[in-house]
């Protein structure tokens, strides 16, 4: 029900793309999507080799994923985005991911 209600309001454009988040029990995935053209511009996940040997908690790892996504988005000159948390509540790993994105200078 939460996802259905939010999906009506959250839509990404070429000026302000959408950040979509998926959280599993072991990993977190995020991608920047331009809904107007239907293309994924940038993506990042905790399963990438960059995070391979680091022993961190899931919340700390989510923050690192957010920073990496923000860094990649800034390389494409994306400054403003819409945050689509999906069906997940805004706390814990989702909140940490959003804070990591904000730390890199993106406007949510």
Coordinates of C-alpha atoms in Angstrom, one line a residue:
X1 CA 0.0 0.0 0.0
X2 CA 2.8 2.4 0.9
X3 CA 4.6 1.8 -2.5
X4 CA 1.4 2.3 -4.5
X5 CA 0.7 5.6 -2.8
X6 CA 4.3 6.9 -3.2
X7 CA 4.6 5.8 -6.8
X8 CA 1.9 8.2 -7.8
X9 CA 3.9 11.2 -6.5
X10 CA 7.5 10.2 -7.3
X11 CA 8.5 10.7 -10.9
X12 CA 12.0 11.4 -12.3
X13 CA 12.7 13.8 -15.2
X14 CA 15.9 14.6 -17.1
X15 CA 16.3 17.7 -14.9
X16 CA 15.6 15.9 -11.7
X17 CA 16.0 12.1 -12.0
X18 CA 14.7 9.6 -9.5
X19 CA 16.8 7.5 -7.1
X20 CA 15.3 4.1 -6.7
X21 CA 16.3 1.9 -3.7
X22 CA 16.1 -1.8 -3.2
X23 CA 17.1 -3.4 0.2
X24 CA 17.5 -7.1 0.7
X25 CA 18.6 -8.8 3.9
X26 CA 22.2 -8.8 2.8
X27 CA 22.7 -5.9 0.4
X28 CA 21.4 -2.6 -0.7
X29 CA 21.0 -1.4 -4.3
X30 CA 20.4 2.2 -5.6
X31 CA 20.1 3.6 -9.1
X32 CA 19.4 7.0 -10.7
X33 CA 16.7 6.7 -13.3
X34 CA 15.3 9.1 -15.9
X35 CA 11.7 8.1 -16.1
X36 CA 11.0 10.3 -19.1
X37 CA 13.4 8.3 -21.3
X38 CA 13.2 5.1 -19.2
X39 CA 16.9 4.8 -18.7
X40 CA 19.2 4.1 -15.7
X41 CA 21.9 6.7 -15.6
X42 CA 24.0 5.5 -12.7
X43 CA 23.8 2.6 -10.2
X44 CA 25.6 1.4 -7.1
X45 CA 25.3 -1.5 -4.7
X46 CA 26.9 -2.9 -1.6
X47 CA 27.9 -6.0 -3.7
X48 CA 30.4 -4.2 -5.8
X49 CA 34.1 -5.2 -5.6
X50 CA 34.9 -1.8 -4.0
X51 CA 33.2 -2.9 -0.8
X52 CA 34.5 -6.5 -0.9
X53 CA 36.8 -6.9 2.1
X54 CA 35.6 -4.2 4.3
X55 CA 34.1 -5.3 7.6
X56 CA 31.4 -2.8 8.3
X57 CA 27.8 -2.9 9.5
X58 CA 25.0 -2.7 7.1
X59 CA 24.2 0.9 8.0
X60 CA 27.8 2.0 7.5
X61 CA 27.9 0.1 4.2
X62 CA 24.7 1.8 3.1
X63 CA 26.2 5.2 3.8
X64 CA 29.3 4.3 1.6
X65 CA 26.9 3.1 -1.2
X66 CA 25.2 6.5 -1.0
X67 CA 28.5 8.3 -1.2
X68 CA 29.6 6.3 -4.2
X69 CA 26.3 6.9 -6.0
X70 CA 26.5 10.6 -5.3
X71 CA 30.0 10.7 -6.6
X72 CA 29.0 8.9 -9.8
X73 CA 26.0 11.2 -10.3
X74 CA 28.1 14.3 -9.8
X75 CA 30.4 13.0 -12.6
X76 CA 27.3 13.2 -14.9
X77 CA 26.6 16.7 -13.6
X78 CA 23.4 15.7 -11.8
X79 CA 22.7 18.0 -8.9
X80 CA 19.1 17.5 -7.9
X81 CA 17.3 14.2 -7.6
X82 CA 14.0 12.8 -6.3
X83 CA 14.4 10.1 -3.6
X84 CA 12.1 7.1 -4.1
X85 CA 12.4 4.9 -1.0
X86 CA 9.8 2.5 -2.3
X87 CA 8.0 0.4 0.3
X88 CA 10.7 0.9 2.9
X89 CA 10.4 3.1 6.0
X90 CA 12.8 6.1 6.1
X91 CA 15.1 4.9 8.9
X92 CA 18.2 2.6 9.3
X93 CA 19.8 1.7 6.1
X94 CA 17.5 3.8 3.9
X95 CA 18.2 6.9 5.9
X96 CA 21.9 6.2 6.0
X97 CA 21.9 5.8 2.2
X98 CA 20.2 9.2 1.8
X99 CA 22.6 10.9 4.1
X100 CA 25.5 9.5 2.1
X101 CA 24.0 10.9 -1.1
X102 CA 23.5 14.3 0.6
X103 CA 27.1 14.3 1.9
X104 CA 28.3 14.2 -1.7
X105 CA 26.3 17.4 -2.5
X106 CA 23.2 16.1 -4.2
X107 CA 19.9 17.9 -3.4
X108 CA 17.2 15.4 -2.4

